[in-house]
Amino acid sequence: MDLNPLVEQNRPVTAASAGGMALVEHLDELTELVGAAGPAYVRFSAGPEADAQGTSRDGESGATLPGLSVNRLQPEPWWDRPPRVWVARQLMQYAHLGAGDGRVAWVLTGREVGRGPDSEPLVADVVPMALLAPGVLDEAVSVYRENLATGRLPDGP
């Protein structure tokens, strides 16, 4: 998967455009935020104001989902690598959704209310926490490539 276009197409985010939310500019800063926040999620969309209605729609069926489609940023208990690598991997799993169309990556907390069609968490009672500057995705691409075997299939039983 070529990840460079994902970073290049992301809308520029500055402190002025963050709308009062924190602006995370480095992957380590995001990893610290995730460690301190409890369950935190990333969403790639037009931003918190655009998502204020609190639901997502399944693109294939058109069904309204009971919450926002997100990706969890906390490492699972079985994860045996640095949390920074997990966060980078989670950003890369859905970063293609942030490419173009004025979308940004933002971090939120909320209550899990179900699973979406790709088994992603659906979150309600959303509290926006921070916007991610494009440099965070640049760093995530590097960490992802340096630490993980991208595209490798799991070993058999």
CSV table of N, CA and C in Angstrom, one decimal, residues 3-12 95-104 134 137-138:
chain,number,residue,atom,x,y,z
A,3,LEU,N,1.5,4.8,1.0
A,3,LEU,CA,0.9,5.7,2.0
A,3,LEU,C,1.2,7.1,1.8
A,4,ASN,N,2.2,7.5,1.0
A,4,ASN,CA,2.5,8.9,0.8
A,4,ASN,C,1.4,9.7,0.3
A,5,PRO,N,0.5,9.3,-0.7
A,5,PRO,CA,-0.6,10.2,-1.1
A,5,PRO,C,-1.5,10.5,0.1
A,6,LEU,N,-1.6,9.6,1.0
A,6,LEU,CA,-2.5,9.8,2.2
A,6,LEU,C,-2.1,11.1,3.0
A,7,VAL,N,-0.8,11.2,3.1
A,7,VAL,CA,-0.3,12.3,3.9
A,7,VAL,C,-0.3,13.6,3.1
A,8,GLU,N,0.0,13.5,1.8
A,8,GLU,CA,0.1,14.7,0.9
A,8,GLU,C,-1.3,15.3,0.7
A,9,GLN,N,-2.4,14.5,0.7
A,9,GLN,CA,-3.7,15.0,0.5
A,9,GLN,C,-4.4,15.5,1.7
A,10,ASN,N,-3.9,15.3,2.9
A,10,ASN,CA,-4.6,15.7,4.1
A,10,ASN,C,-4.6,17.2,4.2
A,11,ARG,N,-5.8,17.7,4.6
A,11,ARG,CA,-5.9,19.2,4.7
A,11,ARG,C,-5.0,19.7,5.7
A,12,PRO,N,-4.3,20.9,5.4
A,12,PRO,CA,-3.4,21.5,6.4
A,12,PRO,C,-4.2,21.9,7.6
A,95,ALA,N,-6.4,5.6,7.4
A,95,ALA,CA,-5.9,6.9,6.9
A,95,ALA,C,-6.4,7.2,5.5
A,96,HIS,N,-6.6,6.2,4.7
A,96,HIS,CA,-7.2,6.4,3.4
A,96,HIS,C,-8.5,7.2,3.4
A,97,LEU,N,-9.2,7.1,4.5
A,97,LEU,CA,-10.5,7.9,4.7
A,97,LEU,C,-10.2,9.4,4.9
A,98,GLY,N,-9.0,9.7,5.2
A,98,GLY,CA,-8.7,11.1,5.5
A,98,GLY,C,-8.2,11.8,4.2
A,99,ALA,N,-8.0,11.1,3.2
A,99,ALA,CA,-7.4,11.7,2.0
A,99,ALA,C,-8.4,12.5,1.2
A,100,GLY,N,-8.1,13.8,1.0
A,100,GLY,CA,-8.9,14.7,0.1
A,100,GLY,C,-10.2,15.1,0.8
A,101,ASP,N,-11.0,15.7,0.0
A,101,ASP,CA,-12.4,16.1,0.4
A,101,ASP,C,-12.4,17.0,1.7
A,102,GLY,N,-11.4,17.6,2.1
A,102,GLY,CA,-11.4,18.5,3.2
A,102,GLY,C,-11.5,17.7,4.5
A,103,ARG,N,-11.1,16.5,4.6
A,103,ARG,CA,-11.2,15.7,5.8
A,103,ARG,C,-9.9,15.9,6.7
A,104,VAL,N,-10.1,15.8,8.0
A,104,VAL,CA,-9.0,15.9,8.9
A,104,VAL,C,-9.0,14.6,9.8
A,134,PRO,N,-0.9,17.3,9.9
A,134,PRO,CA,-0.5,16.4,8.9
A,134,PRO,C,0.9,15.7,9.3
A,137,LEU,N,0.7,12.3,10.7
A,137,LEU,CA,0.5,11.2,9.8
A,137,LEU,C,1.8,10.8,9.1
A,138,ASP,N,2.6,11.9,8.8
A,138,ASP,CA,4.0,11.7,8.2
A,138,ASP,C,4.8,10.7,9.1
